[in-house]
Coordinates of N, CA and C in Angstrom, one line a residue:
M937 N 1.1 -1.1 0.3 CA 0.1 -0.3 0.0 C 0.8 1.3 0.3
K938 N 0.4 2.2 -0.9 CA 0.8 3.5 -0.6 C 0.2 4.6 -0.5
K939 N 0.7 5.3 0.7 CA 0.3 6.2 1.6 C 0.3 7.4 1.1
I940 N -0.5 8.2 0.7 CA -0.8 9.3 -0.6 C -1.2 10.5 0.6
I941 N -0.2 11.7 0.4 CA -0.7 12.9 1.2 C -1.1 14.1 0.0
V942 N -2.3 14.6 -0.2 CA -2.6 15.5 -1.6 C -2.2 17.2 -0.8
I943 N -1.4 17.6 -1.6 CA -1.1 19.0 -1.2 C -2.3 20.1 -1.9
G944 N -2.9 20.6 -1.6 CA -3.9 21.9 -2.1 C -5.7 21.0 -1.9
S945 N -6.7 22.2 -1.9 CA -8.0 21.7 -1.3 C -9.0 22.1 -2.3
G946 N -8.1 23.2 -3.4 CA -9.0 23.4 -4.7 C -9.7 22.4 -5.4
G947 N -10.3 22.8 -6.9 CA -11.2 22.3 -7.6 C -10.1 21.1 -8.4
H948 N -8.7 21.6 -8.7 CA -7.8 20.7 -9.1 C -7.8 19.2 -8.5
A949 N -7.2 19.7 -6.6 CA -7.4 18.6 -5.9 C -8.7 17.3 -5.7
K950 N -9.7 18.2 -6.4 CA -10.7 16.9 -6.4 C -10.7 16.1 -7.2
V951 N -10.2 16.7 -8.9 CA -9.9 15.8 -9.8 C -8.9 15.0 -9.9
V952 N -7.7 15.5 -9.2 CA -6.5 14.6 -8.6 C -7.0 13.3 -7.4
I953 N -7.6 13.7 -6.6 CA -8.2 12.5 -5.5 C -9.4 11.7 -6.9
D954 N -9.7 12.3 -7.2 CA -10.7 11.5 -8.0 C -9.6 10.0 -8.7
I955 N -8.7 10.7 -9.8 CA -7.5 10.1 -10.5 C -7.0 9.0 -9.2
I956 N -6.9 9.1 -7.7 CA -6.3 8.1 -7.4 C -7.2 7.2 -6.9
L957 N -8.9 7.5 -6.8 CA -10.2 6.8 -6.6 C -10.1 6.0 -7.4
Q958 N -9.8 6.1 -8.8 CA -10.2 5.5 -10.3 C -9.2 4.1 -10.3
R959 N -7.9 5.1 -9.9 CA -6.8 3.7 -9.8 C -7.6 2.8 -9.1
N960 N -7.6 2.7 -7.7 CA -7.6 2.0 -7.0 C -9.0 0.9 -7.2
K961 N -10.3 1.4 -7.9 CA -11.2 1.2 -8.2 C -10.9 0.3 -10.0
V962 N -10.3 0.4 -10.7 CA -10.4 0.1 -12.0 C -8.8 -0.8 -12.1
L963 N -7.8 -0.2 -11.6 CA -6.6 -0.8 -11.9 C -6.0 -1.7 -10.6
D964 N -7.6 -1.8 -9.5 CA -6.9 -2.3 -8.2 C -5.6 -1.9 -7.5
D965 N -5.3 -0.5 -7.4 CA -4.1 0.1 -7.1 C -4.3 -0.4 -5.5
N966 N -3.3 0.0 -4.7 CA -3.3 -0.3 -3.6 C -3.0 1.1 -3.2
L967 N -4.2 2.6 -3.2 CA -3.3 3.8 -2.8 C -4.4 4.5 -1.9
K968 N -3.7 5.1 -0.7 CA -4.5 4.9 0.3 C -3.8 6.3 0.8
I969 N -5.0 7.7 0.8 CA -5.1 8.7 0.6 C -5.4 9.2 2.1
I970 N -4.2 9.5 3.0 CA -4.6 9.9 4.7 C -4.8 11.2 4.6
G971 N -4.8 11.9 4.0 CA -5.0 13.3 4.0 C -4.7 14.5 3.1
I972 N -5.0 15.8 3.5 CA -5.1 16.7 2.5 C -3.9 17.8 3.4
L973 N -3.3 18.4 2.9 CA -2.6 19.4 3.3 C -2.5 20.9 2.4
D974 N -3.1 22.2 3.6 CA -3.7 23.3 2.3 C -3.4 24.4 3.5
D975 N -2.9 25.6 3.3 CA -2.3 26.9 4.1 C -3.7 27.6 4.3
K976 N -5.0 26.8 3.9 CA -6.2 27.5 3.9 C -6.8 26.8 5.7
Y977 N -6.1 26.3 5.5 CA -6.3 24.9 7.2 C -6.7 25.6 8.0
N978 N -8.1 25.4 8.8 CA -8.4 26.0 9.9 C -8.9 24.7 11.1
E979 N -7.9 25.1 11.9 CA -8.6 23.7 12.9 C -9.9 23.7 13.3
D980 N -10.6 25.2 13.5 CA -11.9 25.0 13.7 C -13.2 25.0 12.8
E981 N -12.4 24.6 11.2 CA -13.3 24.6 10.1 C -13.0 23.0 9.5
K982 N -13.9 22.3 9.4 CA -13.9 20.9 8.8 C -13.7 20.8 7.3
I983 N -13.0 20.6 6.5 CA -13.1 20.5 5.1 C -12.4 19.2 5.0
E984 N -13.4 18.9 3.5 CA -13.3 17.3 3.4 C -13.1 17.2 1.9
I985 N -12.8 16.7 1.4 CA -13.1 15.9 -0.2 C -13.0 15.0 -0.4
F986 N -13.9 14.1 -1.0 CA -14.3 12.6 -0.9 C -13.5 12.4 0.7
E987 N -14.6 12.5 1.3 CA -14.4 12.3 2.7 C -13.2 12.2 3.2
T988 N -12.2 12.8 2.3 CA -10.7 12.9 2.5 C -10.4 14.3 3.7
P989 N -10.4 14.5 5.0 CA -10.1 15.6 5.5 C -8.8 16.4 5.6
V990 N -8.9 17.6 5.3 CA -7.8 18.4 5.3 C -7.2 18.7 6.7
I991 N -6.0 18.1 6.9 CA -5.4 18.0 8.3 C -4.5 18.8 8.7
G992 N -4.0 19.9 7.9 CA -2.5 20.9 8.4 C -2.4 21.6 7.6
K993 N -1.3 22.3 7.4 CA -1.3 23.5 6.7 C 0.2 22.5 6.2
I994 N 0.2 23.4 4.8 CA 1.5 22.7 4.0 C 3.3 22.2 5.0
D995 N 3.5 23.2 5.4 CA 4.5 23.3 6.6 C 4.6 21.7 6.7
E996 N 3.4 21.1 7.2 CA 3.6 20.1 8.2 C 4.0 18.4 7.4
M997 N 4.6 19.2 5.9 CA 5.1 17.8 5.2 C 6.8 18.0 6.0
L998 N 7.2 18.9 6.7 CA 8.3 18.6 7.3 C 8.6 17.4 8.5
E999 N 7.4 17.2 9.0 CA 6.8 16.4 10.0 C 6.1 15.0 9.8
L1000 N 6.0 15.0 8.6 CA 5.5 13.7 8.6 C 6.2 12.6 8.0
Q1001 N 5.9 11.1 8.3 CA 6.8 10.1 8.3 C 7.5 9.9 6.6
E1002 N 8.4 9.4 6.3 CA 9.1 9.2 5.4 C 8.6 8.2 4.4
D1003 N 7.3 7.6 4.7 CA 6.8 6.5 4.2 C 5.7 6.9 3.1
V1004 N 5.9 8.6 3.3 CA 4.4 9.0 2.3 C 5.0 9.6 1.1
Y1005 N 3.9 9.1 0.4 CA 4.2 9.9 -1.3 C 3.2 11.2 -0.8
Y1006 N 3.7 12.2 -2.0 CA 3.1 13.6 -2.0 C 2.4 13.7 -3.3
V1007 N 1.5 14.5 -3.9 CA 1.2 15.0 -5.0 C 0.7 16.4 -4.8
I1008 N 1.3 17.6 -5.4 CA 0.7 18.8 -5.4 C -0.1 19.2 -6.4
A1009 N -1.2 19.4 -5.9 CA -2.8 19.3 -6.4 C -3.0 20.8 -6.5
I1010 N -2.4 21.9 -7.4 CA -2.2 23.1 -7.2 C -2.3 23.4 -8.5
G1011 N -3.4 24.1 -9.4 CA -3.0 24.3 -11.2 C -1.8 25.6 -11.0
N1012 N -1.7 26.3 -10.4 CA -1.2 27.5 -10.4 C 0.9 26.9 -10.7
N1013 N 1.4 27.2 -11.8 CA 2.6 26.4 -12.2 C 3.8 26.9 -11.4
S1014 N 3.8 28.1 -11.1 CA 4.8 28.9 -10.5 C 4.7 28.4 -8.4
V1015 N 3.4 28.0 -8.2 CA 3.3 27.8 -7.1 C 3.6 26.2 -6.3
R1016 N 3.7 25.4 -7.7 CA 3.4 24.4 -7.6 C 5.5 23.8 -7.6
R1017 N 6.1 24.6 -8.5 CA 7.3 24.9 -8.5 C 8.1 25.2 -7.2
K1018 N 7.3 26.2 -6.6 CA 7.9 26.6 -5.2 C 8.2 25.9 -4.2
I1019 N 6.7 24.8 -4.3 CA 6.4 23.9 -3.3 C 7.2 22.8 -3.3
A1020 N 7.5 22.3 -4.7 CA 8.4 21.2 -5.0 C 9.6 21.6 -4.9
E1021 N 10.4 22.8 -5.1 CA 11.6 22.6 -4.7 C 12.0 23.1 -3.2
K1022 N 10.9 23.5 -2.5 CA 10.9 23.6 -0.9 C 11.3 22.4 -0.2
Y1023 N 10.3 21.4 -0.8 CA 10.3 19.7 -0.3 C 11.4 18.9 -1.2
S1024 N 12.0 19.5 -1.7 CA 12.7 18.5 -2.6 C 13.0 17.0 -2.0
D1025 N 13.6 17.1 -0.8 CA 13.9 15.4 -0.4 C 12.5 14.7 0.0
K1026 N 11.3 15.0 -0.3 CA 10.1 14.3 -0.1 C 9.9 13.6 -1.3
K1027 N 9.1 12.5 -1.4 CA 8.8 11.6 -2.5 C 7.7 11.9 -3.0
F1028 N 7.4 12.2 -4.5 CA 5.9 12.5 -5.3 C 5.8 11.6 -5.8
I1029 N 4.4 11.2 -6.1 CA 3.9 10.2 -6.6 C 3.4 10.8 -8.1
T1030 N 3.5 9.9 -9.5 CA 3.1 10.3 -10.6 C 1.7 9.9 -10.9
L1031 N 0.6 10.1 -11.5 CA -0.4 10.0 -11.4 C -1.0 10.1 -12.4
I1032 N -1.8 8.9 -13.0 CA -2.2 8.7 -14.3 C -3.6 8.1 -14.4
H1033 N -4.8 8.7 -14.9 CA -5.8 8.3 -14.8 C -6.1 7.1 -16.2
P1034 N -6.8 5.8 -15.2 CA -6.7 4.7 -16.1 C -7.5 5.0 -17.2
K1035 N -8.1 5.9 -17.4 CA -8.9 6.1 -18.8 C -7.7 7.2 -20.0
A1036 N -6.7 7.2 -19.8 CA -5.3 8.2 -20.5 C -5.2 7.2 -21.3
I1037 N -4.5 7.3 -22.5 CA -3.5 6.1 -23.1 C -2.7 7.2 -23.2
I1038 N -1.4 6.0 -22.8 CA 0.1 6.5 -23.1 C 1.0 5.6 -24.0
G1039 N 1.2 5.9 -25.3 CA 2.1 5.3 -26.1 C 3.4 4.5 -25.6
E1040 N 4.3 3.7 -26.6 CA 5.2 3.3 -26.0 C 6.3 4.4 -26.3
K1041 N 7.3 4.1 -25.7 CA 8.6 5.2 -25.5 C 8.2 6.6 -24.8
V1042 N 7.2 6.8 -23.9 CA 7.1 8.0 -23.5 C 7.6 7.8 -21.9
S1043 N 8.3 8.9 -21.7 CA 8.5 9.3 -20.2 C 7.8 10.5 -19.5
I1044 N 8.0 10.1 -18.4 CA 6.7 10.6 -17.0 C 7.6 11.0 -15.9
E1045 N 8.2 11.9 -16.0 CA 8.7 12.1 -14.6 C 8.1 12.8 -13.3
E1046 N 8.3 12.6 -12.3 CA 7.6 12.3 -10.6 C 6.8 13.4 -10.4
G1047 N 6.0 13.3 -10.1 CA 4.7 14.2 -9.3 C 4.0 15.1 -10.7
T1048 N 3.9 14.3 -12.0 CA 3.2 14.9 -13.1 C 1.6 14.0 -12.8
V1049 N 0.4 14.9 -13.3 CA -0.4 14.1 -13.4 C -1.2 14.3 -14.6
V1050 N -1.9 13.2 -14.9 CA -2.6 13.4 -16.6 C -3.9 12.8 -16.1
M1051 N -4.7 13.7 -16.9 CA -6.3 13.5 -16.7 C -6.9 12.5 -17.6
A1052 N -8.1 12.0 -17.2 CA -8.8 11.3 -18.2 C -8.9 12.0 -19.5
G1053 N -8.7 10.8 -20.3 CA -9.0 11.1 -21.9 C -7.4 11.7 -22.5
S1054 N -6.9 11.9 -21.7 CA -5.4 12.3 -22.2 C -4.8 11.5 -23.7
I1055 N -4.3 11.8 -24.4 CA -3.6 10.9 -25.3 C -2.1 11.6 -25.4
I1056 N -1.1 10.5 -24.8 CA 0.5 10.9 -25.3 C 1.1 10.2 -25.9
N1057 N 1.5 10.1 -26.9 CA 2.1 9.2 -28.5 C 3.6 9.4 -28.1
S1058 N 3.4 8.0 -28.7 CA 5.3 7.9 -28.6 C 6.4 8.6 -28.6
Y1059 N 7.6 8.5 -27.9 CA 8.5 9.1 -27.7 C 8.5 10.5 -27.2
T1060 N 7.5 10.9 -26.2 CA 7.2 12.0 -26.0 C 8.1 12.1 -24.6
K1061 N 8.3 13.0 -23.9 CA 9.1 13.3 -22.7 C 8.6 14.4 -21.8
I1062 N 7.8 14.2 -20.9 CA 6.8 15.0 -19.8 C 7.6 15.1 -18.7
G1063 N 8.3 16.8 -18.3 CA 8.7 16.5 -17.3 C 8.1 16.7 -15.7
K1064 N 8.6 17.2 -14.7 CA 8.2 16.8 -13.8 C 7.2 18.0 -12.9
H1065 N 5.9 17.2 -12.4 CA 5.0 18.2 -11.7 C 4.3 18.7 -12.9
C1066 N 3.8 18.3 -14.0 CA 3.2 19.0 -15.1 C 1.9 18.6 -14.7
I1067 N 0.8 19.1 -15.5 CA -0.5 18.8 -15.5 C -0.8 18.7 -16.8
L1068 N -1.4 17.5 -17.6 CA -1.9 17.1 -18.5 C -3.2 16.8 -18.1
N1069 N -4.3 18.0 -18.6 CA -5.4 18.2 -18.0 C -6.5 17.5 -19.1
T1070 N -7.8 17.1 -19.2 CA -8.6 16.7 -19.0 C -9.0 16.3 -21.1
G1071 N -8.5 15.7 -21.6 CA -9.0 15.2 -23.3 C -7.1 15.9 -24.1
S1072 N -6.9 16.4 -23.2 CA -5.2 16.8 -24.0 C -5.0 15.9 -24.8
I1073 N -3.9 16.5 -26.1 CA -3.6 15.5 -26.9 C -2.2 15.8 -27.0
I1074 N -1.0 15.0 -26.8 CA 0.4 15.1 -27.1 C 0.5 14.3 -28.1
E1075 N 0.7 14.8 -29.1 CA 1.4 14.1 -30.0 C 2.9 13.2 -29.8
H1076 N 3.4 12.8 -30.9 CA 4.7 11.9 -30.8 C 5.7 13.4 -30.8
D1077 N 6.7 12.9 -29.9 CA 8.0 13.4 -30.1 C 8.1 14.6 -29.3
N1078 N 7.0 15.0 -28.9 CA 6.9 16.0 -27.8 C 8.1 16.2 -27.1
T1079 N 8.4 17.5 -26.2 CA 9.1 17.5 -24.9 C 8.8 18.7 -24.4
I1080 N 7.9 17.9 -23.3 CA 7.2 19.4 -22.2 C 8.1 19.3 -20.8
E1081 N 8.8 20.3 -20.3 CA 9.9 20.7 -19.3 C 8.7 20.9 -18.5
D1082 N 9.2 20.7 -17.1 CA 8.9 20.5 -16.0 C 8.0 22.0 -15.2
Y1083 N 7.3 21.6 -14.7 CA 5.7 22.7 -14.4 C 5.3 23.2 -15.4
V1084 N 5.0 22.4 -16.3 CA 4.0 23.0 -17.8 C 2.6 22.6 -17.4
H1085 N 1.4 23.4 -17.9 CA 0.3 23.2 -17.4 C -0.7 23.2 -18.9
I1086 N -1.0 22.2 -19.3 CA -1.7 21.5 -20.5 C -3.3 21.7 -20.3
S1087 N -4.0 22.3 -20.8 CA -5.3 22.8 -20.1 C -6.2 21.5 -21.2
P1088 N -7.6 21.3 -20.7 CA -8.6 21.1 -21.1 C -8.4 21.1 -22.8
N1089 N -8.3 19.9 -23.7 CA -8.7 19.4 -24.9 C -7.7 20.6 -25.7
A1090 N -6.7 20.8 -25.2 CA -5.2 21.2 -25.8 C -4.8 20.2 -27.1
T1091 N -4.4 20.7 -28.2 CA -3.7 19.4 -29.0 C -2.1 19.9 -29.3
L1092 N -1.4 19.5 -29.3 CA 0.3 19.8 -29.7 C 0.4 18.7 -30.4
C1093 N 0.4 19.1 -31.8 CA 0.9 18.3 -32.8 C 2.3 17.6 -32.7
G1094 N 2.9 17.0 -33.7 CA 4.2 16.5 -33.3 C 5.3 17.4 -33.0
G1095 N 6.7 16.8 -32.6 CA 7.9 17.9 -32.4 C 7.9 18.9 -31.5
I1096 N 6.8 19.2 -30.6 CA 7.0 20.2 -29.8 C 7.9 20.5 -28.8
T1097 N 8.5 21.6 -28.2 CA 9.3 21.6 -27.1 C 8.3 22.6 -26.3
I1098 N 7.6 22.3 -25.1 CA 7.0 23.6 -23.9 C 8.2 24.2 -23.3
G1099 N 8.4 24.9 -22.9 CA 9.7 25.2 -21.9 C 8.9 25.6 -20.5
E1100 N 9.4 25.4 -19.6 CA 9.4 25.2 -18.2 C 8.4 26.6 -18.0
E1101 N 7.2 26.1 -17.0 CA 6.1 26.6 -16.3 C 5.2 27.8 -17.1
T1102 N 5.1 26.9 -18.4 CA 4.1 27.7 -19.4 C 3.1 26.8 -19.2
W1103 N 1.9 27.9 -19.7 CA 0.3 27.3 -19.6 C -0.2 27.3 -21.0
I1104 N -0.5 26.4 -21.3 CA -1.7 26.0 -22.9 C -2.5 26.5 -22.2
G1105 N -3.7 27.4 -22.8 CA -4.7 27.5 -22.6 C -5.8 26.4 -23.0
A1106 N -7.3 26.1 -22.8 CA -7.8 25.1 -23.1 C -8.4 25.5 -24.6
G1107 N -8.2 24.4 -25.2 CA -8.7 24.1 -27.0 C -7.6 24.6 -27.4
A1108 N -6.9 25.1 -27.3 CA -5.5 25.7 -27.9 C -4.3 24.9 -28.9
T1109 N -4.0 25.2 -30.4 CA -3.7 24.2 -30.6 C -2.1 24.4 -31.2
I1110 N -1.1 23.7 -31.3 CA 0.2 24.2 -31.7 C 0.8 23.3 -32.6
I1111 N 1.0 23.6 -33.6 CA 1.2 23.0 -35.2 C 2.4 22.3 -34.9
Q1112 N 3.4 21.4 -35.6 CA 3.8 20.4 -35.6 C 5.4 21.3 -35.4
E1113 N 6.3 21.1 -34.7 CA 7.8 21.2 -34.7 C 8.3 23.2 -34.0
K1114 N 7.2 23.5 -33.6 CA 7.6 24.7 -32.9 C 7.8 24.6 -31.5
K1115 N 8.8 25.7 -31.2 CA 9.0 25.4 -29.7 C 8.2 26.7 -29.0
I1116 N 8.1 26.5 -27.8 CA 7.5 27.3 -27.3 C 8.3 27.8 -25.1
G1117 N 8.7 29.2 -25.7 CA 10.1 29.4 -24.5 C 9.0 29.2 -23.1
K1118 N 10.1 29.0 -22.0 CA 9.7 28.8 -20.7 C 8.6 30.2 -19.9
K1119 N 7.6 30.0 -18.9 CA 6.4 30.8 -18.7 C 6.1 31.2 -20.1
V1120 N 5.5 30.8 -20.9 CA 4.5 31.5 -21.5 C 2.9 31.0 -21.4
M1121 N 2.2 32.2 -21.7 CA 0.7 32.3 -21.5 C 0.2 31.9 -22.7
V1122 N -0.6 30.8 -23.1 CA -1.4 31.0 -24.2 C -2.6 31.1 -23.9
G1123 N -3.4 31.6 -24.7 CA -5.0 32.1 -24.5 C -5.9 30.8 -24.8
A1124 N -7.1 30.9 -24.3 CA -7.6 29.5 -24.7 C -8.0 30.0 -25.9
G1125 N -8.1 28.5 -26.8 CA -8.5 28.8 -28.3 C -7.4 28.8 -29.4
T1126 N -6.4 29.7 -28.7 CA -5.4 29.9 -30.0 C -5.0 29.1 -30.5
V1127 N -4.4 29.4 -32.0 CA -4.0 28.4 -32.7 C -2.2 29.0 -32.7
I1128 N -1.2 28.4 -32.2 CA -0.1 28.4 -32.6 C 0.8 28.1 -33.3
I1129 N 1.1 29.2 -34.7 CA 1.8 28.5 -36.3 C 3.2 29.2 -36.3
K1130 N 4.0 29.7 -35.1 CA 5.1 30.0 -35.3 C 5.8 29.7 -33.5
N1131 N 7.0 30.2 -33.9 CA 7.6 29.6 -32.5 C 7.3 31.0 -31.3
I1132 N 7.6 30.7 -30.2 CA 7.0 31.9 -29.3 C 8.2 31.9 -28.3
R1133 N 9.1 32.8 -28.2 CA 10.0 33.1 -27.1 C 9.5 33.2 -25.4
K1134 N 10.5 33.1 -24.7 CA 9.8 33.1 -23.3 C 9.3 34.5 -22.9
Y1135 N 8.8 34.1 -21.9 CA 7.9 35.3 -21.0 C 6.5 36.1 -21.7
F1136 N 6.5 35.3 -23.0 CA 5.4 35.9 -23.8 C 4.4 35.8 -23.1
K1137 N 2.9 36.5 -23.3 CA 1.6 36.1 -23.4 C 1.0 36.4 -24.6
V1138 N 0.1 34.7 -25.0 CA -0.4 35.1 -26.4 C -2.0 34.6 -26.4
I1139 N -2.4 36.1 -26.7 CA -4.1 35.7 -27.0 C -4.9 36.1 -27.9
R1140 N -6.1 35.0 -27.9 CA -6.9 35.6 -29.3 C -7.7 36.3 -28.8
Q1141 N -7.6 37.7 -29.5 CA -8.6 38.7 -29.0 C -9.9 38.7 -30.2
N1142 N -9.9 37.6 -31.3 CA -11.0 37.7 -31.7 C -10.7 36.2 -32.8
P1143 N -11.5 35.8 -33.5 CA -11.2 34.6 -34.3 C -10.2 34.5 -35.1
I1144 N -9.7 36.1 -35.6 CA -8.6 35.7 -36.6 C -7.1 36.6 -36.4
R1145 N -7.4 37.4 -35.1 CA -6.1 37.9 -34.8 C -5.4 37.5 -33.7
L1146 N -4.3 37.4 -33.8 CA -3.4 37.5 -32.4 C -2.3 38.4 -32.0
I1147 N -2.5 38.6 -30.3 CA -1.9 40.0 -30.0 C -0.7 38.9 -29.1
R1148 N 0.2 39.5 -29.1 CA 1.5 38.9 -28.1 C 2.0 40.3 -27.0
T1149 N 1.6 39.8 -26.2 CA 2.4 41.1 -25.3 C 3.0 40.4 -23.8
E1150 N 4.6 40.9 -24.1 CA 5.7 40.3 -23.2 C 4.5 40.6 -21.9
I1151 N 5.5 39.5 -20.9 CA 4.5 39.7 -19.6 C 5.4 41.0 -18.6
E1152 N 5.1 41.2 -18.2 CA 5.7 42.9 -17.6 C 6.7 41.8 -16.5
G1153 N 7.8 42.5 -16.0 CA 9.0 42.0 -14.7 C 9.3 40.8 -15.1
N1154 N 9.5 41.0 -16.8 CA 10.3 39.4 -17.2 C 11.5 39.9 -18.3

């Protein structure tokens, strides 16, 4: 049996916990969630997700036993990175929904979660603590670096590189062989046909026009 602590108690945490429950139900995994940690914890207020209680704040990771695995169930890429780096001595579990399809020669690093209906095709490399959200399609030979979030129904064609902490919005499409830099934000529904350098925000203002705005402070 693997004991798991979930970090975060928002909407994303609900989906991550559901993956754990589905793996136990469909694949007969032996995963036991022993609690949730969240800085919103208040000992006077009882918060539960699927009957799993919030048992303390995130700093309590320092005091918990060594045979526990963690998953950071927080959608914000920077926050996920900050927690993972602060507690880098802890063990993080990789979670894949039973209804995701994973091709041959795919590598997925620790702490990454793959949601239901996602397809990851062969020779793709997925970094650590990424989110591949519901129904996302990651074609062959892609490289997705650490702390990336691919939103629902986004499509990455073959041979694409996505830089660290980049966020790809829901329903976005990136055509083959493009490179997207680190900390880029791609808006929902956008179609990317060129390389995007780091720290850019790419949004779709209307169905035919794209705006590129450099993110302030970078």
